[in-house]
mmCIF file of C-alpha atoms and ligand atoms in Angstrom:
data_model
loop_
_atom_site.group_PDB
_atom_site.id
_atom_site.type_symbol
_atom_site.label_atom_id
_atom_site.label_comp_id
_atom_site.label_asym_id
_atom_site.label_seq_id
_atom_site.Cartn_x
_atom_site.Cartn_y
_atom_site.Cartn_z
ATOM 1 C CA MET J 1 91.720 103.154 116.362
ATOM 2 C CA GLU J 2 92.741 105.637 113.739
ATOM 3 C CA LEU J 3 90.175 106.279 111.121
ATOM 4 C CA ILE J 4 89.227 108.898 108.487
ATOM 5 C CA PHE J 5 85.300 110.004 108.879
ATOM 6 C CA LYS J 6 83.955 111.743 105.613
ATOM 7 C CA VAL J 7 80.874 113.848 106.675
ATOM 8 C CA TYR J 8 78.465 115.638 104.660
ATOM 9 C CA ARG J 9 78.855 118.917 104.931
ATOM 10 C CA HIS J 10 76.454 121.836 103.295
ATOM 11 C CA ASP J 11 75.228 125.228 104.413
ATOM 12 C CA PRO J 12 72.077 126.186 102.169
ATOM 13 C CA THR J 13 72.471 129.592 103.457
ATOM 14 C CA ALA J 14 75.810 130.142 102.287
ATOM 15 C CA GLY J 15 74.633 129.069 98.952
ATOM 16 C CA THR J 16 77.945 126.736 98.811
ATOM 17 C CA LYS J 17 77.471 123.252 97.092
ATOM 18 C CA PRO J 18 77.032 120.196 99.364
ATOM 19 C CA ALA J 19 80.577 118.327 99.777
ATOM 20 C CA LEU J 20 81.807 115.252 101.647
ATOM 21 C CA GLU J 21 84.663 116.514 104.093
ATOM 22 C CA SER J 22 87.131 114.158 105.505
ATOM 23 C CA TYR J 23 88.494 114.390 109.014
ATOM 24 C CA PRO J 24 91.112 112.069 110.905
ATOM 25 C CA VAL J 25 89.829 110.670 114.085
ATOM 26 C CA SER J 26 91.336 108.603 116.712
ATOM 27 C CA LEU J 27 88.915 106.171 118.733
ATOM 28 C CA PRO J 28 88.942 103.743 121.425
ATOM 29 C CA ASP J 29 87.740 100.003 120.328
ATOM 30 C CA GLY J 30 83.848 99.896 120.825
ATOM 31 C CA ALA J 31 83.174 103.645 120.268
ATOM 32 C CA THR J 32 79.944 104.800 118.250
ATOM 33 C CA VAL J 33 79.760 106.842 114.949
ATOM 34 C CA LEU J 34 78.369 109.324 117.362
ATOM 35 C CA ASP J 35 81.764 109.550 119.441
ATOM 36 C CA GLY J 36 83.309 110.015 116.068
ATOM 37 C CA LEU J 37 81.211 113.051 115.162
ATOM 38 C CA LEU J 38 81.488 114.419 118.634
ATOM 39 C CA GLN J 39 85.201 114.291 118.638
ATOM 40 C CA ILE J 40 85.644 116.020 114.982
ATOM 41 C CA ARG J 41 83.326 118.933 116.497
ATOM 42 C CA ASP J 42 85.543 119.073 119.730
ATOM 43 C CA ARG J 43 88.821 118.848 117.623
ATOM 44 C CA HIS J 44 88.069 119.996 114.050
ATOM 45 C CA ASP J 45 85.110 122.137 113.330
ATOM 46 C CA GLY J 46 82.868 123.371 116.162
ATOM 47 C CA GLY J 47 80.456 124.587 113.357
ATOM 48 C CA LEU J 48 79.686 121.095 112.493
ATOM 49 C CA ALA J 49 75.806 120.625 112.845
ATOM 50 C CA PHE J 50 74.095 117.073 113.956
ATOM 51 C CA ARG J 51 71.383 115.863 116.010
ATOM 52 C CA ALA J 52 71.936 113.425 118.904
ATOM 53 C CA ALA J 53 70.299 113.374 122.617
ATOM 54 C CA CYS J 54 69.801 110.240 124.712
ATOM 55 C CA GLY J 55 73.327 108.210 123.065
ATOM 56 C CA ARG J 56 71.690 105.301 124.415
ATOM 57 C CA GLY J 57 69.414 103.839 120.940
ATOM 58 C CA PHE J 58 66.182 105.354 122.805
ATOM 59 C CA CYS J 59 65.027 108.653 121.154
ATOM 60 C CA GLY J 60 66.069 108.229 117.427
ATOM 61 C CA GLU J 61 67.088 111.628 117.043
ATOM 62 C CA CYS J 62 70.711 110.516 115.218
ATOM 63 C CA THR J 63 69.495 108.484 112.561
ATOM 64 C CA LEU J 64 71.900 109.037 109.510
ATOM 65 C CA ARG J 65 73.113 107.404 106.589
ATOM 66 C CA ILE J 66 76.249 105.749 107.527
ATOM 67 C CA ASN J 67 78.323 103.875 104.632
ATOM 68 C CA ARG J 68 75.188 104.459 102.427
ATOM 69 C CA SER J 69 72.548 102.672 104.867
ATOM 70 C CA GLY J 70 70.081 104.145 107.554
ATOM 71 C CA LYS J 71 71.537 103.690 110.867
ATOM 72 C CA LEU J 72 71.430 105.148 114.647
ATOM 73 C CA ALA J 73 74.926 106.708 115.171
ATOM 74 C CA CYS J 74 74.825 106.591 118.621
ATOM 75 C CA ILE J 75 74.772 102.960 118.548
ATOM 76 C CA THR J 76 76.538 102.094 115.726
ATOM 77 C CA ARG J 77 79.759 100.804 116.351
ATOM 78 C CA VAL J 78 82.433 102.538 114.110
ATOM 79 C CA ALA J 79 84.748 98.960 114.279
ATOM 80 C CA GLN J 80 81.340 97.226 112.658
ATOM 81 C CA VAL J 81 80.922 99.630 109.505
ATOM 82 C CA ALA J 82 84.458 101.095 108.596
ATOM 83 C CA LYS J 83 85.694 100.036 105.347
ATOM 84 C CA ASP J 84 89.401 100.406 104.522
ATOM 85 C CA GLY J 85 89.559 102.702 107.391
ATOM 86 C CA GLU J 86 86.847 104.996 106.686
ATOM 87 C CA VAL J 87 83.476 105.957 107.912
ATOM 88 C CA THR J 88 81.229 108.017 105.314
ATOM 89 C CA VAL J 89 78.307 109.945 107.044
ATOM 90 C CA GLU J 90 75.433 111.461 105.466
ATOM 91 C CA PRO J 91 71.687 112.926 106.178
ATOM 92 C CA VAL J 92 69.011 110.370 105.484
ATOM 93 C CA ARG J 93 68.032 110.483 101.780
ATOM 94 C CA ASN J 94 65.356 112.627 100.135
ATOM 95 C CA ILE J 95 64.814 115.258 102.852
ATOM 96 C CA THR J 96 65.444 118.701 103.025
ATOM 97 C CA VAL J 97 69.041 119.529 104.709
ATOM 98 C CA LEU J 98 68.964 122.299 106.970
ATOM 99 C CA LYS J 99 72.881 122.468 107.552
ATOM 100 C CA ASP J 100 75.355 119.735 107.528
ATOM 101 C CA LEU J 101 73.937 116.295 108.995
ATOM 102 C CA VAL J 102 70.172 118.367 110.396
ATOM 103 C CA TYR J 103 67.642 117.808 108.408
ATOM 104 C CA ASP J 104 64.166 118.709 108.364
ATOM 105 C CA VAL J 105 62.335 116.117 110.872
ATOM 106 C CA ASP J 106 58.940 117.972 110.231
ATOM 107 C CA GLU J 107 58.970 117.196 106.614
ATOM 108 C CA LEU J 108 60.510 113.634 107.201
ATOM 109 C CA LEU J 109 57.980 112.723 109.916
ATOM 110 C CA TRP J 110 55.831 115.181 111.921
ATOM 111 C CA GLN J 111 53.578 116.446 108.972
ATOM 112 C CA LYS J 112 53.012 112.829 107.814
ATOM 113 C CA ILE J 113 52.249 111.622 111.325
ATOM 114 C CA ALA J 114 50.133 114.622 111.909
ATOM 115 C CA TRP J 115 48.137 113.699 108.930
ATOM 116 C CA VAL J 116 46.982 110.179 110.111
ATOM 117 C CA GLU J 117 45.585 112.064 113.111
ATOM 118 C CA PRO J 118 47.646 110.046 115.816
ATOM 119 C CA TRP J 119 45.316 110.563 118.826
ATOM 120 C CA LEU J 120 42.346 108.338 119.933
ATOM 121 C CA ARG J 121 39.273 108.895 119.431
ATOM 122 C CA PRO J 122 36.873 106.890 121.756
ATOM 123 C CA ALA J 123 33.613 105.612 120.584
ATOM 124 C CA THR J 124 32.433 106.535 124.435
ATOM 125 C CA ALA J 125 33.104 109.186 126.879
ATOM 126 C CA GLN J 126 35.401 108.002 129.071
ATOM 127 C CA PRO J 127 33.736 106.132 132.121
ATOM 128 C CA ASP J 128 34.378 107.342 135.474
ATOM 129 C CA GLY J 129 37.468 105.894 136.582
ATOM 130 C CA GLY J 130 39.046 106.112 133.184
ATOM 131 C CA TYR J 131 39.382 103.233 130.567
ATOM 132 C CA VAL J 132 40.581 99.985 132.223
ATOM 133 C CA ILE J 133 42.113 97.808 129.245
ATOM 134 C CA PRO J 134 42.994 94.389 129.845
ATOM 135 C CA ASP J 135 46.319 93.742 128.958
ATOM 136 C CA ALA J 136 45.647 91.082 126.455
ATOM 137 C CA GLU J 137 43.421 93.573 124.888
ATOM 138 C CA LEU J 138 46.460 96.093 124.156
ATOM 139 C CA GLU J 139 49.181 93.258 123.098
ATOM 140 C CA PRO J 140 48.687 93.308 119.467
ATOM 141 C CA ILE J 141 49.681 97.230 119.527
ATOM 142 C CA ARG J 142 52.356 96.755 122.132
ATOM 143 C CA LYS J 143 55.203 96.549 119.888
ATOM 144 C CA ALA J 144 53.686 99.404 117.772
ATOM 145 C CA MET J 145 53.365 101.337 120.799
ATOM 146 C CA SER J 146 57.342 101.325 121.212
ATOM 147 C CA CYS J 147 58.178 102.902 117.808
ATOM 148 C CA TYR J 148 60.156 105.971 118.601
ATOM 149 C CA TYR J 149 60.258 107.480 115.546
ATOM 150 C CA CYS J 150 63.556 107.422 114.161
ATOM 151 C CA GLY J 151 62.685 107.557 110.783
ATOM 152 C CA LEU J 152 64.579 104.780 109.728
ATOM 153 C CA CYS J 153 61.900 102.884 108.027
ATOM 154 C CA ASP J 154 61.147 105.957 106.017
ATOM 155 C CA GLU J 155 64.746 106.060 105.263
ATOM 156 C CA GLY J 156 64.762 102.461 103.653
ATOM 157 C CA CYS J 157 61.407 103.031 101.890
ATOM 158 C CA SER J 158 61.148 102.153 97.986
ATOM 159 C CA VAL J 159 58.502 104.704 97.696
ATOM 160 C CA ILE J 160 59.766 107.747 99.284
ATOM 161 C CA PRO J 161 62.437 108.620 96.917
ATOM 162 C CA PHE J 162 59.762 108.506 93.922
ATOM 163 C CA ASP J 163 57.036 110.093 95.537
ATOM 164 C CA ARG J 164 58.182 112.217 98.860
ATOM 165 C CA ARG J 165 54.209 112.701 99.772
ATOM 166 C CA PHE J 166 53.849 109.239 100.603
ATOM 167 C CA SER J 167 53.046 109.154 103.850
ATOM 168 C CA GLY J 168 55.540 106.130 105.035
ATOM 169 C CA PRO J 169 55.820 103.688 107.109
ATOM 170 C CA ALA J 170 56.722 105.154 110.273
ATOM 171 C CA ALA J 171 53.231 107.224 110.273
ATOM 172 C CA LEU J 172 51.441 104.095 108.870
ATOM 173 C CA THR J 173 52.838 102.487 112.123
ATOM 174 C CA LYS J 174 51.200 105.068 114.028
ATOM 175 C CA ALA J 175 48.144 104.729 112.308
ATOM 176 C CA PHE J 176 48.091 101.252 112.946
ATOM 177 C CA ARG J 177 48.881 101.644 116.680
ATOM 178 C CA VAL J 178 45.279 103.751 116.945
ATOM 179 C CA VAL J 179 42.931 102.164 114.590
ATOM 180 C CA PHE J 180 43.554 98.875 116.420
ATOM 181 C CA ASP J 181 43.188 100.448 120.032
ATOM 182 C CA PRO J 182 40.509 98.725 121.591
ATOM 183 C CA ARG J 183 39.599 102.483 123.271
ATOM 184 C CA ASP J 184 39.355 103.993 119.371
ATOM 185 C CA GLY J 185 36.004 104.199 117.802
ATOM 186 C CA ALA J 186 36.869 106.006 114.689
ATOM 187 C CA ALA J 187 38.529 102.827 112.629
ATOM 188 C CA ARG J 188 36.126 103.202 109.793
ATOM 189 C CA GLU J 189 36.449 106.941 108.998
ATOM 190 C CA ARG J 190 40.410 106.460 109.734
ATOM 191 C CA LEU J 191 40.836 103.892 107.099
ATOM 192 C CA LYS J 192 38.947 105.707 104.410
ATOM 193 C CA ARG J 193 41.268 108.365 105.359
ATOM 194 C CA LEU J 194 44.461 106.001 105.108
ATOM 195 C CA GLY J 195 43.057 104.621 102.000
ATOM 196 C CA GLU J 196 43.354 107.854 99.768
ATOM 197 C CA PRO J 197 46.665 108.616 97.659
ATOM 198 C CA ARG J 198 49.743 108.978 99.598
ATOM 199 C CA GLY J 199 48.240 106.096 102.099
ATOM 200 C CA MET J 200 48.517 102.362 102.628
ATOM 201 C CA TRP J 201 47.922 101.126 99.238
ATOM 202 C CA ASP J 202 50.572 103.152 97.999
ATOM 203 C CA CYS J 203 53.156 100.870 99.678
ATOM 204 C CA VAL J 204 55.046 98.476 97.192
ATOM 205 C CA HIS J 205 55.752 95.896 100.141
ATOM 206 C CA CYS J 206 59.245 95.944 99.571
ATOM 207 C CA TYR J 207 59.768 94.807 103.210
ATOM 208 C CA GLU J 208 62.707 97.380 103.358
ATOM 209 C CA ALA J 209 61.074 98.829 106.354
ATOM 210 C CA ASN J 210 60.805 95.692 108.236
ATOM 211 C CA GLU J 211 64.850 95.654 107.487
ATOM 212 C CA HIS J 212 65.418 98.715 108.885
ATOM 213 C CA CYS J 213 63.241 99.024 112.217
ATOM 214 C CA PRO J 214 65.525 98.778 115.166
ATOM 215 C CA ARG J 215 62.417 97.835 117.429
ATOM 216 C CA GLY J 216 61.734 95.021 115.279
ATOM 217 C CA ILE J 217 57.998 96.552 114.557
ATOM 218 C CA ASP J 218 57.742 95.165 111.093
ATOM 219 C CA PRO J 219 56.298 98.323 109.503
ATOM 220 C CA THR J 220 55.330 96.828 106.862
ATOM 221 C CA ASP J 221 53.329 93.839 108.286
ATOM 222 C CA ARG J 222 51.335 96.833 110.198
ATOM 223 C CA ILE J 223 50.630 98.697 106.901
ATOM 224 C CA PHE J 224 49.052 94.855 105.590
ATOM 225 C CA ASP J 225 47.323 94.896 109.092
ATOM 226 C CA LEU J 226 45.761 98.038 108.309
ATOM 227 C CA ARG J 227 44.770 96.796 104.581
ATOM 228 C CA ASP J 228 43.176 93.720 106.340
ATOM 229 C CA LYS J 229 40.966 95.687 108.561
ATOM 230 C CA ALA J 230 40.073 98.187 105.572
ATOM 231 C CA VAL J 231 38.748 95.107 103.596
ATOM 232 C CA GLU J 232 37.432 93.591 106.977
ATOM 233 C CA LEU J 233 35.318 96.974 107.081
ATOM 234 C CA GLY J 234 34.628 96.973 103.410
ATOM 235 C CA VAL J 235 36.768 100.188 103.032
ATOM 236 C CA LYS J 236 39.094 99.211 100.028
ATOM 237 C CA SER J 237 39.588 102.568 99.003
ATOM 238 C CA GLY J 238 39.448 106.238 99.693
ATOM 239 C CA THR J 239 37.219 108.503 97.184
ATOM 240 C CA ALA J 240 39.909 109.802 95.052
ATOM 241 C CA ASN J 241 41.462 106.485 94.117
ATOM 242 C CA PRO J 242 38.574 103.812 93.817
ATOM 243 C CA GLN J 243 40.600 101.724 91.103
ATOM 244 C CA VAL J 244 42.179 100.584 94.411
ATOM 245 C CA ALA J 245 38.975 98.606 95.157
ATOM 246 C CA ARG J 246 38.933 97.538 91.676
ATOM 247 C CA HIS J 247 42.275 96.120 91.859
ATOM 248 C CA TYR J 248 41.478 94.330 94.807
ATOM 249 C CA ASP J 249 38.366 92.648 93.400
ATOM 250 C CA SER J 250 39.608 91.939 90.399
ATOM 251 C CA PHE J 251 42.563 90.153 91.402
ATOM 252 C CA ALA J 252 40.510 88.108 93.829
ATOM 253 C CA ALA J 253 37.996 87.337 91.475
ATOM 254 C CA SER J 254 40.514 86.118 88.542
ATOM 255 C CA VAL J 255 42.993 83.668 91.023
ATOM 256 C CA ARG J 256 39.417 82.499 92.636
ATOM 257 C CA GLN J 257 38.454 81.558 88.798
ATOM 258 C CA SER J 258 41.282 80.425 87.330
ATOM 259 C CA GLY J 259 43.940 79.812 90.285
ATOM 260 C CA TRP J 260 46.252 82.514 89.061
ATOM 261 C CA LEU J 261 46.407 86.078 88.268
ATOM 262 C CA ASP J 262 44.794 87.214 84.774
ATOM 263 C CA GLU J 263 47.092 90.219 84.366
ATOM 264 C CA GLY J 264 45.534 91.564 81.286
ATOM 265 C CA ARG J 265 41.589 91.832 83.206
ATOM 266 C CA LEU J 266 43.523 93.166 86.182
ATOM 267 C CA ALA J 267 44.480 96.185 84.348
ATOM 268 C CA LEU J 268 41.333 96.498 82.360
ATOM 269 C CA GLU J 269 39.130 96.050 85.432
ATOM 270 C CA THR J 270 41.483 98.260 87.621
ATOM 271 C CA TRP J 271 41.576 101.137 85.222
ATOM 272 C CA GLY J 272 38.288 100.688 83.216
ATOM 273 C CA LEU J 273 37.672 101.127 79.731
ATOM 274 C CA GLY J 274 37.643 104.742 80.003
ATOM 275 C CA ARG J 275 41.388 105.063 80.874
ATOM 276 C CA LEU J 276 42.451 102.162 78.115
ATOM 277 C CA GLY J 277 44.470 104.764 76.258
ATOM 278 C CA GLU J 278 46.920 105.505 78.906
ATOM 279 C CA LEU J 279 47.514 101.457 78.831
ATOM 280 C CA LEU J 280 48.364 100.987 75.206
ATOM 281 C CA PRO J 281 52.095 102.207 74.847
ATOM 282 C CA MET J 282 52.808 99.245 77.952
ATOM 283 C CA ALA J 283 50.661 97.452 76.165
ATOM 284 C CA TRP J 284 52.676 98.171 72.814
ATOM 285 C CA ARG J 285 56.016 97.313 74.926
ATOM 286 C CA ALA J 286 54.337 94.307 75.981
ATOM 287 C CA LEU J 287 53.419 93.098 73.118
ATOM 288 C CA ARG J 288 56.701 93.771 71.319
ATOM 289 C CA ARG J 289 58.389 91.403 74.290
ATOM 290 C CA GLY J 290 55.769 88.746 73.648
ATOM 291 C CA LYS J 291 54.375 89.346 77.075
ATOM 292 C CA LEU J 292 51.120 90.827 76.234
ATOM 293 C CA PRO J 293 48.383 88.826 78.049
ATOM 294 C CA VAL J 294 44.999 88.888 76.465
ATOM 295 C CA PRO J 295 42.442 89.291 78.943
ATOM 296 C CA TYR J 296 40.143 86.782 79.551
ATOM 297 C CA LEU J 297 41.762 84.212 77.735
ATOM 298 C CA HIS J 298 43.075 82.599 80.645
ATOM 299 C CA ARG J 299 43.109 78.886 81.056
ATOM 300 C CA LYS J 300 42.530 77.672 84.565
ATOM 301 C CA ARG J 301 45.954 76.176 86.513
ATOM 302 C CA PRO J 302 45.777 72.836 87.459
ATOM 303 C CA GLY J 303 44.481 72.658 91.398
ATOM 304 C CA ALA J 304 42.320 75.878 90.811
ATOM 305 C CA GLU J 305 39.734 74.131 92.447
ATOM 306 C CA TRP J 306 41.289 74.019 95.480
ATOM 307 C CA ILE J 307 42.099 77.614 95.207
ATOM 308 C CA ARG J 308 38.495 78.364 94.812
ATOM 309 C CA ARG J 309 37.795 76.062 97.835
ATOM 310 C CA ILE J 310 40.049 78.177 100.260
ATOM 311 C CA PHE J 311 38.297 81.231 98.917
ATOM 312 C CA ASP J 312 34.960 79.904 99.787
ATOM 313 C CA LYS J 313 35.994 78.619 103.106
ATOM 314 C CA VAL J 314 37.407 82.223 103.824
ATOM 315 C CA GLU J 315 34.181 84.157 102.789
ATOM 316 C CA LYS J 316 32.425 81.201 104.751
ATOM 317 C CA ARG J 317 34.526 81.998 107.955
ATOM 318 C CA SER J 318 34.138 85.716 107.685
HETATM 319 S S1 SF4 Q 401 58.509 101.607 113.193
HETATM 320 FE FE1 SF4 Q 401 60.843 101.433 113.624
HETATM 321 S S2 SF4 Q 401 62.128 102.637 112.448
HETATM 322 FE FE2 SF4 Q 401 59.889 103.508 111.797
HETATM 323 S S3 SF4 Q 401 60.159 105.307 113.060
HETATM 324 FE FE3 SF4 Q 401 59.435 103.505 114.260
HETATM 325 S S4 SF4 Q 401 60.936 102.637 115.556
HETATM 326 FE FE4 SF4 Q 401 61.742 103.836 113.809
#
């Protein structure tokens, strides 16, 4: 197979601008994008920098953007991704590039994972003979334990392009793994921390993380699990963002009372009268488009009574 690889080249220390360089490659059927990069390094430029380790999709080292989509280079077959005989290879987005396809993984992953304190904090001293955990108790976290920190979920995340400080789905998956570990005794403190700005409530549930995860961990759902656990333990927000808890309570109260969301009330109760001024420009724009919901003038939906009963049932059960 004769192809052109367009590869992102950049050496920040040389002061040059980033550019896509084209290289002809000749690969057998079934070759991967990593095979192509190795060939370029062998035949065209020994200075091309990229990361790779296991070559089998186990280690997550070769996460790259291939034809504008996050993938592992070692298991992505060129035949599947080539378009018009071309394959474009770039580093992941929203990250500091160190050289060519090598980017700062510390910034992408490790600092964020450290923030979620990815170690167990057992409630009791380890018993003689160690902790014996029945397999069934570990079952809910088994999938999350198989995360190999490839960062593909962060690459696909919709929030990180707007706020690089967001802890992101990979770190929150790690948080899920320790919060739900039966040996851990610090769930409440952890969830309080995860409820602070840049934590679990900043996820906009676009489900891109689920789409991108090659391990089928469904990181978006794991973030929901963390939120549900936080609500169950009465930790609806951190200390720096009490509006999260108010938003949650107002949302639930509105749906419970009327069967649907009173958006005007939600805005008022979330932000409070003190920050009403900040909402005025948005309210003015909504008014001009005939979309300004008037708080509390909100009719009940047909069937609202049934929705209220669902709330009652759930509350009774919990
Ligand atoms: S959750 Fe999935 S996509 Fe995210 S880092 Fe782990 S294995 Fe990669």
